[in-house]
Coordinates of C-alpha atoms and ligand atoms in Angstrom, one line a residue:
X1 CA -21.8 -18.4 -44.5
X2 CA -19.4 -15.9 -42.7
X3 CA -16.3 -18.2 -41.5
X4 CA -13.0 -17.6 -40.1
X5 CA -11.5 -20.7 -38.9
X6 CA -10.8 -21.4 -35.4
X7 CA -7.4 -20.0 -35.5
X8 CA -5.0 -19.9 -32.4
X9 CA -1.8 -17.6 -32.3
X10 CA 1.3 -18.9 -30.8
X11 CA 2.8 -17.3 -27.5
X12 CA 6.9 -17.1 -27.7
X13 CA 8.9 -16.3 -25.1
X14 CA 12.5 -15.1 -25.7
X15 CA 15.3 -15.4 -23.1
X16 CA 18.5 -16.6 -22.8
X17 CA 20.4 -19.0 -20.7
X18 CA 22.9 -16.4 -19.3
X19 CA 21.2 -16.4 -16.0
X20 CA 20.7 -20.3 -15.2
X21 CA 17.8 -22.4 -15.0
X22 CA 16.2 -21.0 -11.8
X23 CA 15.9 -17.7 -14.2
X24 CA 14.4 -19.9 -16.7
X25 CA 12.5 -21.8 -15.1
X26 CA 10.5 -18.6 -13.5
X27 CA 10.2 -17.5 -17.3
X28 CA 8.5 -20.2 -18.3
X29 CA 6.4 -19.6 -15.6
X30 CA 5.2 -16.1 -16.0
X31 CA 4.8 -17.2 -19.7
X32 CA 2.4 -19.9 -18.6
X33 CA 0.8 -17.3 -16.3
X34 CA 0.5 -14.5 -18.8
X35 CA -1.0 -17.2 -21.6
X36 CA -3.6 -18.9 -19.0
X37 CA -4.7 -15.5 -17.9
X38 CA -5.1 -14.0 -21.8
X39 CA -7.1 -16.9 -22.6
X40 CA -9.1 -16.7 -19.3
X41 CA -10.0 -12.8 -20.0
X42 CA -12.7 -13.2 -22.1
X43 CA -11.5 -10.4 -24.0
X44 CA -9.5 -12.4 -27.0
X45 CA -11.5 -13.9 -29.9
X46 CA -8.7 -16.5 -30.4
X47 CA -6.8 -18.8 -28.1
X48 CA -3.6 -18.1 -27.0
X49 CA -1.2 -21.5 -27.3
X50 CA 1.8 -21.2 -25.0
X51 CA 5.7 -22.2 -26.6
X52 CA 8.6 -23.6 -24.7
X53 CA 11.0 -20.4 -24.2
X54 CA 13.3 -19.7 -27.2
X55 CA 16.6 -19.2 -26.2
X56 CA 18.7 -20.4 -29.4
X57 CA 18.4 -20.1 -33.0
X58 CA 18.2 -23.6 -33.6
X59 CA 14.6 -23.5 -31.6
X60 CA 13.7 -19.9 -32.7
X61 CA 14.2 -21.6 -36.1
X62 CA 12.1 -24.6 -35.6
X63 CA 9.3 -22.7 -34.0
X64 CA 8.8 -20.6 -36.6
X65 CA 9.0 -22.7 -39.4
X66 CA 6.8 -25.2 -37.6
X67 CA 4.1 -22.0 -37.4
X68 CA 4.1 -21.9 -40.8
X69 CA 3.4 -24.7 -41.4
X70 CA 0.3 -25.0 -38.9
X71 CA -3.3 -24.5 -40.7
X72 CA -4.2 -23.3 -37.4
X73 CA -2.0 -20.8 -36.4
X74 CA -2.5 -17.1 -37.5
X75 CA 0.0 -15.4 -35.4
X76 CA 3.0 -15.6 -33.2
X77 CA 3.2 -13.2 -30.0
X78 CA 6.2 -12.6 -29.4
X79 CA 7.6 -11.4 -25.8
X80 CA 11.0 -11.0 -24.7
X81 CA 11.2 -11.9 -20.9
X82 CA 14.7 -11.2 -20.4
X83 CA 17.6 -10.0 -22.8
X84 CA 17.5 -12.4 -25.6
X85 CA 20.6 -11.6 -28.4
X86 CA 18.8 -11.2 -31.4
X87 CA 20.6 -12.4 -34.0
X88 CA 19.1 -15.6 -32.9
X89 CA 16.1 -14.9 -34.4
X90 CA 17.3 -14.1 -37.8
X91 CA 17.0 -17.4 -39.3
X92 CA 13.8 -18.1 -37.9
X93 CA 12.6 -14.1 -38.4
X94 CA 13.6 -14.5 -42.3
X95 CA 11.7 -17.7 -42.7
X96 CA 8.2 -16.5 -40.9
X97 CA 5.3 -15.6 -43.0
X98 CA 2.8 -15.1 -41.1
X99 CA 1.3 -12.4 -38.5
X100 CA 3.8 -11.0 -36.3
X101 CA 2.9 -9.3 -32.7
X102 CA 5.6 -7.8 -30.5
X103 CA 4.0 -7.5 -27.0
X104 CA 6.2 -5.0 -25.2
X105 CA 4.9 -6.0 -21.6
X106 CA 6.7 -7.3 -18.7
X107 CA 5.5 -9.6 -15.8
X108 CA 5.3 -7.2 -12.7
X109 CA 3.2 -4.2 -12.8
X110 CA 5.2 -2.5 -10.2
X111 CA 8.9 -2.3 -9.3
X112 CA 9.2 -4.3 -6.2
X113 CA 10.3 -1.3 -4.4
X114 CA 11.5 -3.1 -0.7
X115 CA 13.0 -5.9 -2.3
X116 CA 14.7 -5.3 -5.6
X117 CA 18.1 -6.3 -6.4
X118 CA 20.6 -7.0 -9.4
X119 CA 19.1 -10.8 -9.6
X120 CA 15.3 -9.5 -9.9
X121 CA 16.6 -7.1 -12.8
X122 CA 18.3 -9.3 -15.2
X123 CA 15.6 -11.4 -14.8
X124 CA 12.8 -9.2 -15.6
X125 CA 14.0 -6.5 -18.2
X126 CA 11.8 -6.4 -21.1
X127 CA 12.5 -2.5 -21.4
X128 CA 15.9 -4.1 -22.3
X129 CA 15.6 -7.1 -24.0
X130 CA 12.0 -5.6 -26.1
X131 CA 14.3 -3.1 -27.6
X132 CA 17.0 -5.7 -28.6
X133 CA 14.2 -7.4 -30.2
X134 CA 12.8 -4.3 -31.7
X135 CA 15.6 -3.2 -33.4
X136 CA 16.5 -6.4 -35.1
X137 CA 12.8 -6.7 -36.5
X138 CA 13.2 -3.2 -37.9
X139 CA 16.3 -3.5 -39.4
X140 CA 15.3 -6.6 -41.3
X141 CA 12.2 -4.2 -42.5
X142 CA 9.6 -7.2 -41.2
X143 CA 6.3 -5.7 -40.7
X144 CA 5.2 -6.6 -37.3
X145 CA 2.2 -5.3 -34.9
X146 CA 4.3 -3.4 -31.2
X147 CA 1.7 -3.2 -28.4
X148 CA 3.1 -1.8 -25.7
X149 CA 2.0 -1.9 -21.6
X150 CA 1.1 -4.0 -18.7
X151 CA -0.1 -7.4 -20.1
X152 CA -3.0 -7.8 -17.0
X153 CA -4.6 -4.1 -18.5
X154 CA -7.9 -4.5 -20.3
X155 CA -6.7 -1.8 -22.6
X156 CA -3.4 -3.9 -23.7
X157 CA -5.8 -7.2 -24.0
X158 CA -8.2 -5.2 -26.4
X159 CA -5.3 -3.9 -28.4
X160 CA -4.0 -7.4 -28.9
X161 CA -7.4 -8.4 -29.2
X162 CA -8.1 -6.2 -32.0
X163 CA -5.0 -6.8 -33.8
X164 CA -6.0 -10.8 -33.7
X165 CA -8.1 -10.0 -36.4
X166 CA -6.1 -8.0 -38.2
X167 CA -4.1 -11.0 -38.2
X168 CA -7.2 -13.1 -39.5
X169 CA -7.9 -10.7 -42.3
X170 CA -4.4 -11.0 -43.3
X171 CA -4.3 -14.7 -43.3
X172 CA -7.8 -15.1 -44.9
X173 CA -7.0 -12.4 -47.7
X174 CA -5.9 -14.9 -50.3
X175 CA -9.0 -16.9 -49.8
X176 CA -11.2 -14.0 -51.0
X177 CA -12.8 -15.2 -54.4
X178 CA -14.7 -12.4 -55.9
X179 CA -17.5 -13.6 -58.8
X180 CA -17.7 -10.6 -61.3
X181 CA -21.0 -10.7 -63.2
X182 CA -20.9 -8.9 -66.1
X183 CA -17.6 -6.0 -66.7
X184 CA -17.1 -2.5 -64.9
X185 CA -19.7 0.2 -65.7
X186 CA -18.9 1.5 -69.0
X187 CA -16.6 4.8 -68.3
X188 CA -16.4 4.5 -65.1
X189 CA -12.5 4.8 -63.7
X190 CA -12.4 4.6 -59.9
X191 CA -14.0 1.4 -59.6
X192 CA -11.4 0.1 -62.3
X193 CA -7.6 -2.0 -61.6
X194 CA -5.2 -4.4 -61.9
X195 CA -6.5 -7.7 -60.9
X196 CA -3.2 -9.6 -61.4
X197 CA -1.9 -7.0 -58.9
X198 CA -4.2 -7.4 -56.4
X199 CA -3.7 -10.7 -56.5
X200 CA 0.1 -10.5 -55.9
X201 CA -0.8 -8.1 -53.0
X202 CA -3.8 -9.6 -51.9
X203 CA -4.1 -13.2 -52.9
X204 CA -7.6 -12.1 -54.5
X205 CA -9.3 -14.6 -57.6
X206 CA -11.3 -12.5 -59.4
X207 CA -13.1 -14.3 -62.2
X208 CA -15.9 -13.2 -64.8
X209 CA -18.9 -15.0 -65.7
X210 CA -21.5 -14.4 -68.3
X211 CA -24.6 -12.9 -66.7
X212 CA -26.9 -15.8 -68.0
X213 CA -24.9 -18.4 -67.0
X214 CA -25.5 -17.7 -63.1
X215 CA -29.4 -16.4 -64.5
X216 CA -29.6 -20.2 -65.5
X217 CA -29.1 -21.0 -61.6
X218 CA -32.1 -18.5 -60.6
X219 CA -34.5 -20.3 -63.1
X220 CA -33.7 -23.6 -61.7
X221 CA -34.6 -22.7 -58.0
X222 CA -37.9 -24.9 -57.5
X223 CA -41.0 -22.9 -56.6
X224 CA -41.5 -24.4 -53.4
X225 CA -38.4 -23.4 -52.1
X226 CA -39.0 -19.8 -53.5
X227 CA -42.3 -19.9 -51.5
X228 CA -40.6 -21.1 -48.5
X229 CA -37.8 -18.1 -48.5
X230 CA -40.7 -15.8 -49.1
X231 CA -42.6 -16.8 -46.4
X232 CA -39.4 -16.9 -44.2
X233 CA -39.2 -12.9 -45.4
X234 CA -42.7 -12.1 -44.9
X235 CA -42.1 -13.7 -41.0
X236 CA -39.1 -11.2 -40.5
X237 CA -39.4 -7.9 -41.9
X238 CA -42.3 -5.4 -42.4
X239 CA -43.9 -5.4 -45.6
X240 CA -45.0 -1.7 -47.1
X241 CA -46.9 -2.0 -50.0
X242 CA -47.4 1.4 -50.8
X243 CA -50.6 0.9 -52.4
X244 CA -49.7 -1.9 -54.3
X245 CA -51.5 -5.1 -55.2
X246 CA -50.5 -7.4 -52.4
X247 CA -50.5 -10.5 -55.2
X248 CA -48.6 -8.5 -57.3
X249 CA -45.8 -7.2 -54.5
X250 CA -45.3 -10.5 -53.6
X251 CA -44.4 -12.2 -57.1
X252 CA -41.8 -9.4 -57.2
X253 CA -40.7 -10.4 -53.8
X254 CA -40.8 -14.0 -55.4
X255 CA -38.5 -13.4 -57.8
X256 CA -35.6 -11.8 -55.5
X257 CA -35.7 -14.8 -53.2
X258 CA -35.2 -17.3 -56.6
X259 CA -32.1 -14.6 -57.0
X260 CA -30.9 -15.1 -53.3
X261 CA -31.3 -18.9 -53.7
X262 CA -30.0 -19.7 -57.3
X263 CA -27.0 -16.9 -56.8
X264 CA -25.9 -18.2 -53.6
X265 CA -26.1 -22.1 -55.0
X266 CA -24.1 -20.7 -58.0
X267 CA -21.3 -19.0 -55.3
X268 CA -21.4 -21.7 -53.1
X269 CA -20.8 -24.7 -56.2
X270 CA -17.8 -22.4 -57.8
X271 CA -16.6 -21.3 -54.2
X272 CA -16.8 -17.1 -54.6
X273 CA -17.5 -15.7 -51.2
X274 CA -18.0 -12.0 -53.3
X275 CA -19.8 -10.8 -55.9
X276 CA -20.3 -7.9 -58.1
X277 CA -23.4 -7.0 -60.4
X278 CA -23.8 -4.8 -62.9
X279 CA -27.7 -2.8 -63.2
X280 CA -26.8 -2.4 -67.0
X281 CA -26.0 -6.0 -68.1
X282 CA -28.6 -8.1 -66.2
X283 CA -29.4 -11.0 -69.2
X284 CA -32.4 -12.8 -68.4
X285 CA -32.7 -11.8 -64.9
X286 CA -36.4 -9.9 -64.6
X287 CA -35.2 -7.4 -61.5
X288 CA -31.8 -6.1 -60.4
X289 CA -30.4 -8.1 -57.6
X290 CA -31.5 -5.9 -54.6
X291 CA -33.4 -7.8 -51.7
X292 CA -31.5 -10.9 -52.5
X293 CA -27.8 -9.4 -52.4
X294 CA -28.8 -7.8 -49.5
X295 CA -29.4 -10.7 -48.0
X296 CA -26.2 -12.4 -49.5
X297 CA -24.1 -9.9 -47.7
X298 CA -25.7 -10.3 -44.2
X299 CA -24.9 -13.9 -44.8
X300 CA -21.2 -12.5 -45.1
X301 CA -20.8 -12.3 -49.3
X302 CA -19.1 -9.2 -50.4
X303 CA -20.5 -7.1 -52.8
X304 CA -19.5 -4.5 -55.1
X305 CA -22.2 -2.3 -57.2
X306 CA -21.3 -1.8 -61.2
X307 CA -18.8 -4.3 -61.3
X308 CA -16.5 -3.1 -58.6
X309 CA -15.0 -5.9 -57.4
X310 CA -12.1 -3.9 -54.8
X311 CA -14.8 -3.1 -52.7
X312 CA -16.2 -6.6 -53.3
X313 CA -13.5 -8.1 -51.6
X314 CA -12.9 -5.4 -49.0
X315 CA -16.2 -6.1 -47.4
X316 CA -15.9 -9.8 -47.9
X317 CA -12.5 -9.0 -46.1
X318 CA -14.3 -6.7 -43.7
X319 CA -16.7 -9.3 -43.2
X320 CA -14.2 -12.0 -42.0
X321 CA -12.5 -9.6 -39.5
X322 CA -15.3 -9.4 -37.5
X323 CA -17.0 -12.8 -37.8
X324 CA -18.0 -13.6 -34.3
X325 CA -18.0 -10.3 -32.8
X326 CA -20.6 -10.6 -29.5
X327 CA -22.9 -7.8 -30.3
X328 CA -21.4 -6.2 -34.0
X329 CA -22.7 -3.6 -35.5
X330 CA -22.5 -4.2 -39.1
X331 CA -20.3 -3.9 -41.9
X332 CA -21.6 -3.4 -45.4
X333 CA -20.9 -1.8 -49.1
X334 CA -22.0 2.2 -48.9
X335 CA -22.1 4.9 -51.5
X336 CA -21.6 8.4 -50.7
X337 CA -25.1 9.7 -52.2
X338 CA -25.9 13.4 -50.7
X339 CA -24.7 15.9 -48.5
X340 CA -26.6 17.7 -45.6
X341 CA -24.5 21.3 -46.1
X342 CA -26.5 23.0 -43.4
X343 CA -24.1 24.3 -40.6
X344 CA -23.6 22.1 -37.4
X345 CA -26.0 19.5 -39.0
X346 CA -23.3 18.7 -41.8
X347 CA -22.8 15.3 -43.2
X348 CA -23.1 12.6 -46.1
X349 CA -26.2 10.4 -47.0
X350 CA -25.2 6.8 -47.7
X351 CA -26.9 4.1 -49.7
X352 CA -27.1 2.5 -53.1
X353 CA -29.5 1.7 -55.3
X354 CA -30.8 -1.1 -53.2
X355 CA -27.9 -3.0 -52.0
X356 CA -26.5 -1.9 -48.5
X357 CA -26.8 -4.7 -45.8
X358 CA -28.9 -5.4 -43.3
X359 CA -26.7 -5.9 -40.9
X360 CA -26.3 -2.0 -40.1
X361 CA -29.8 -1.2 -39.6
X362 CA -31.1 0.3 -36.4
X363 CA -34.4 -1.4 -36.0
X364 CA -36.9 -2.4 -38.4
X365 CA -36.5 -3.6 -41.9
X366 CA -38.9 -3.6 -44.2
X367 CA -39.8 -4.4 -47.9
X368 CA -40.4 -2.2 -50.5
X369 CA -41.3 -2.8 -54.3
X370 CA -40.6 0.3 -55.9
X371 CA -39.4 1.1 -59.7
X372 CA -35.5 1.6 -60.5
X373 CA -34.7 4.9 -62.2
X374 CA -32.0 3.2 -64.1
X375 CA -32.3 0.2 -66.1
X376 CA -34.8 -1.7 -68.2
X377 CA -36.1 -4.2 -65.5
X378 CA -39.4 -4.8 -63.6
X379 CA -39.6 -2.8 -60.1
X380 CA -37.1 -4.6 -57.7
X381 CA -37.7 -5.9 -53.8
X382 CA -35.3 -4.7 -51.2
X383 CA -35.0 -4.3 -47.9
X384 CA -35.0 -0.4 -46.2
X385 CA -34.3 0.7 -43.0
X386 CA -32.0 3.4 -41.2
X387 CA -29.0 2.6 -39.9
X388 CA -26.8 2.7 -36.3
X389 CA -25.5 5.8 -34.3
X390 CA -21.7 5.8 -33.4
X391 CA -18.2 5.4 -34.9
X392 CA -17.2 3.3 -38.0
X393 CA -14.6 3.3 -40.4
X394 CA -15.7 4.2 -44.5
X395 CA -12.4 2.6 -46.1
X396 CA -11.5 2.7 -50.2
X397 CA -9.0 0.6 -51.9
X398 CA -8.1 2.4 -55.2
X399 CA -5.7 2.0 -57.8
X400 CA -3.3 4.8 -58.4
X401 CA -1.5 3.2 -62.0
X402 CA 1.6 2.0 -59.9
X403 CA 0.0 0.7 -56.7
X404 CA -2.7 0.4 -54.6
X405 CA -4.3 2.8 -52.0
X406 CA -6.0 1.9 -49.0
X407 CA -8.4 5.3 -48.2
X408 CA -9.6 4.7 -44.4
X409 CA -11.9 7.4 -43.4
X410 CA -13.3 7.7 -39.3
X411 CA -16.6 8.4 -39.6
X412 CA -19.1 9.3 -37.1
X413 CA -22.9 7.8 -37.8
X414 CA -25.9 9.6 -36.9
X415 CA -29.7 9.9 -37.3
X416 CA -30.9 12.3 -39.9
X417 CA -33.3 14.9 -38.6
X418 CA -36.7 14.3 -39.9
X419 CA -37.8 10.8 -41.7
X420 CA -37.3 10.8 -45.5
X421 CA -40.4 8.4 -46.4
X422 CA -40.2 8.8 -50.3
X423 CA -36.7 7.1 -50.3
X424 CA -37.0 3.5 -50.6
X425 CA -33.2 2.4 -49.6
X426 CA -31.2 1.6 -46.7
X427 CA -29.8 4.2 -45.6
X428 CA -26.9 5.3 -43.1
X429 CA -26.0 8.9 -42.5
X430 CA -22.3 9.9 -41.6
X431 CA -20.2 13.1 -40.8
X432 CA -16.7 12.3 -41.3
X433 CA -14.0 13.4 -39.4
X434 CA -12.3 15.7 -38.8
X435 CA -15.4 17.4 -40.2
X436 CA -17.2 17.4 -43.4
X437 CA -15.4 20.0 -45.5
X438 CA -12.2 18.6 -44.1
X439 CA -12.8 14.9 -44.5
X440 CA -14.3 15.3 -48.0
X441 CA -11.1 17.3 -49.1
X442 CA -8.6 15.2 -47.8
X443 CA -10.9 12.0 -49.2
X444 CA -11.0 13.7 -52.5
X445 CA -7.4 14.7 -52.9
X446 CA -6.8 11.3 -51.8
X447 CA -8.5 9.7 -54.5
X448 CA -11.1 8.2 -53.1
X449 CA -13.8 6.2 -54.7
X450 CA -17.7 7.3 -54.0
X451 CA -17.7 3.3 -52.9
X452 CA -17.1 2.1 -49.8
X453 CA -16.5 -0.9 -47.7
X454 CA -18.0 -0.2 -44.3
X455 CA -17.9 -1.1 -40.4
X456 CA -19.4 -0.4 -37.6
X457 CA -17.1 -3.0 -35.9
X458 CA -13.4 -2.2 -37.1
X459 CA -10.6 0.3 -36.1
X460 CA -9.1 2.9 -38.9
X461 CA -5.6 1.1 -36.7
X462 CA -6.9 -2.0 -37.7
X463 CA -7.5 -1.2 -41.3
X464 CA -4.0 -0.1 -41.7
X465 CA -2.4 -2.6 -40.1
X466 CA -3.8 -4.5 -42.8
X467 CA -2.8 -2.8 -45.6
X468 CA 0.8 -1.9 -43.9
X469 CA 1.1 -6.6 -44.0
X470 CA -0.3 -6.2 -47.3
X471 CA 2.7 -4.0 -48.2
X472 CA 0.2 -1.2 -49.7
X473 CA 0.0 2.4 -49.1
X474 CA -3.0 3.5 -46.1
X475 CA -4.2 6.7 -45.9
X476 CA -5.7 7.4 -42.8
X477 CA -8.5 10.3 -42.1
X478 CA -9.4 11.1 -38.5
X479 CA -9.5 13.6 -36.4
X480 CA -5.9 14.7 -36.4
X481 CA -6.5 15.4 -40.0
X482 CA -5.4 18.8 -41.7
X483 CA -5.0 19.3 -45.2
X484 CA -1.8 20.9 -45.5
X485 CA -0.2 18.0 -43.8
X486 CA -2.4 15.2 -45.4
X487 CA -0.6 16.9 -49.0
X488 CA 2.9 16.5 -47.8
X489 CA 1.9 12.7 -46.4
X490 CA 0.9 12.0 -49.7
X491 CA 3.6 13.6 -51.5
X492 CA 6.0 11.9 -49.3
X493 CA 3.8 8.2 -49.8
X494 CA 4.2 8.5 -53.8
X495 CA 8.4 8.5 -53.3
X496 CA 8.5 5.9 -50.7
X497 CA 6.0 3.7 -53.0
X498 CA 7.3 4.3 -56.7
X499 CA 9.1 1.3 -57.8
Ligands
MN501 MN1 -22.6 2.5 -57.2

């Protein structure tokens, strides 16, 4: 279900006639150059779609209005060969509402030592013109992606790589829909917020819907189909009966795939690509969505536990960045369950109650049918399993009252030590950085929730770039973290974002 479309981003070239047409005509050239060999790298996710040079306002205008207007387009890169005035591009800048990438880069790698002269430099001075640029952009306070270096380096085609789908999550924000089944967990604040504010910031639908009405989808799913998803289950993942019936374990399997199948028919027909659930307001539904939201997710849903339909859309959001990625990781909800506090071993135990996808486990999965210690419902399937070594980012979108805070937290993911065989959930196991006692601090004092959208397969630069187009506050936790300067950052944060 996961689909980003296939976007292209435009490549503009700014110049200036000031130097004739043989100056020109070699711009256009290295543009063409630069845009055949970025799309020949392999290293982009998106094509790169070259532009005539833009050398008056009149074109600067056009272009960008016309990638506005282009379903297609989810970016212009913008490079400024030569000097190129800049208040040309104010029209066009003040009109442009999508994605914005300054590459600083120029053609050469090297000065031509030997044969340099007065022609070669006003022909190739990005340091010159990139600044002209620069400044413009800043002063009209447009929010715009600078990557700076040589355009050939693997390093600089990552960077831009990366920031492509930034771009795509920025784009493909307002198409989240987020299903809420059933309210909020009574009392609980963090997963709380203003919907008609996120979607002014976000372009988020979030809509509620009685529990029974999407229940009435799961008891029209035909048997035979239910039989056929449970067979397809029973093909791919270990099955762990833990001394139970195996007729039995299986009718509980049962009735998670008529979930998977009647909620997904119910998302699909009313076009929500997230969903929340709630395990105290289930209606007629005999187990707790577990198994089958699982499976929703790895399909690319997002989900949100006890109604909280931020993180919802943050992994559905999460979800779309890296659609397509050659070899992902995974990207899932988590909940920070339990700490390991034992020195040089430190870190936090994720999981939920059952739903964390399977697309961050490391190895097997298996099924379980095991009782719920909350709730009123029959013993739920779902899916266990450890999860992936390596960095990821744990990100949390609060509410602070008078905005919104994006929490993004570097995380690095590790094995536990010993197996933990009476816990029947996914799990992932994390020590944040800059280390546990700092991490959680600066986490805590920076409101975040104990939910969390999570990735395997995004950047904590990418993250903010996001919420920086989104015009939201991001907090970001890493390794240069210290508390005394994370306080004063968030001090400084509440002026610059108070109305
Ligand atoms: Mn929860």
């Amino acid at each position: 279900m996961t689909t980003a479309k296939s976007y292209k981003f435009w490549f503009c070239t700014g110049s200036q006639d000031l130097y004739g047409d043989e100056c020109l005509r070699k711009v256009a050239e290295h543009s063409h150059i630069i845009v055949e060999e970025l799309n020949k790298s392999g290293v982009l996710p998106f094509e790169v779609v070259w532009k005539p040079t833009l050398i008056t306002n009149e074109l600067i205008r056009k272009t960008f209005n016309e990638a506005n207007a282009d379903d297609e387009c989810a970016g212009v890169i913008t490079w400024m060969h030569t000097f190129s005035p800049a208040k040309s591009w104010i029209l066009g800048l003040k009109e442009y509402r999508k994605p914005l990438c300054h590459l600083h880069t120029q053609f050469n790698e090297e000065i031509p030592y030997d044969t340099i002269d007065m022609d070669f430099m006003n022909e190739n001075q990005s340091a010159h013109g990139g600044r002209e640029y620069g400044h413009l952009v800043t002063r009209m306070g447009i929010e715009r992606k600078v990557i700076a270096g040589y355009w050939a380096d693997r390093k600089v085609q990552e960077r831009l790589a990366s920031w492509m789908r930034t771009a795509v999550g920025i784009m493909e924000s307002s198409h989240i829909r987020v299903c809420r089944v059933a309210d909020n967990m009574r009392n609980v604040a963090v997963t709380e917020g203003d919907k008609v504010e996120a979607q002014i910031k976000f372009g988020w639908e979030i809509d509620a819907y009685p529990v029974n009405e999407i229940a009435e989808y799961v008891q029209d799913v035909k048997q035979g189909d239910i039989n056929a998803l449970v067979d397809e289950y029973y093909d791919k993942y270990d099955i762990i009966l833990d001394g139970r019936d195996p007729e039995e374990f299986r009718r509980h399997v049962a009735v998670q795939a008529g979930i998977e199948i009647g909620f997904e028919k119910f998302l699909e027909e009313k076009n929500y690509q997230a969903i929340v659930t709630h395990f105290g307001d289930l209606g007629s539904l005999q187990q707790l969505p577990g198994l089958a939201i699982q499976r929703l997710m790895e399909k690319g849903y997002g989900f949100g536990g006890e109604g909280d339909w931020k993180t919802a859309a943050m992994v559905r959001l999460m979800k779309i960045m890296t659609s397509g990625i050659k070899d992902a990781k995974g990207t899932s909800f988590m909940e920070d369950y339990t700490y390991n506090l034992v020195p040089g071993k430190e870190g936090v135990l994720e999981a939920h109650m059952l739903e964390v996808c399977p697309t961050v486990a490391d190895g097997k999965v298996s099924i379980r049918v095991c009782p719920l210690s909350m709730g009123d419902r029959e013993d739920p399937a779902r899916l266990i399993f450890t999860s992936k070594t390596g960095p990821a980012v744990a990100t949390s979108l609060v509410d602070l009252g008078d905005r919104f805070r994006l929490i993004i937290n570097e995380v690095e993911c590790k094995k536990v030590e010993k197996p933990m065989p009476k816990l029947p959930v996914g799990t992932a196991f994390w020590t944040p950085k800059p280390d546990l006692t700092t991490g959680a601090e600066a986490w805590i004092l920076a409101g975040g929730a104990h939910h969390t959208a999570f990735s395997y397969d995004l950047t904590a630069e990418q993250m903010c770039d996001w919420a920086d187009a989104m015009g939201i506050e991001a907090v970001c936790i890493d390794g240069d973290t210290t508390i005394r300067t994370l306080k004063n950052e968030l001090r400084w944060n509440q002026m610059y974002f108070r109305k």
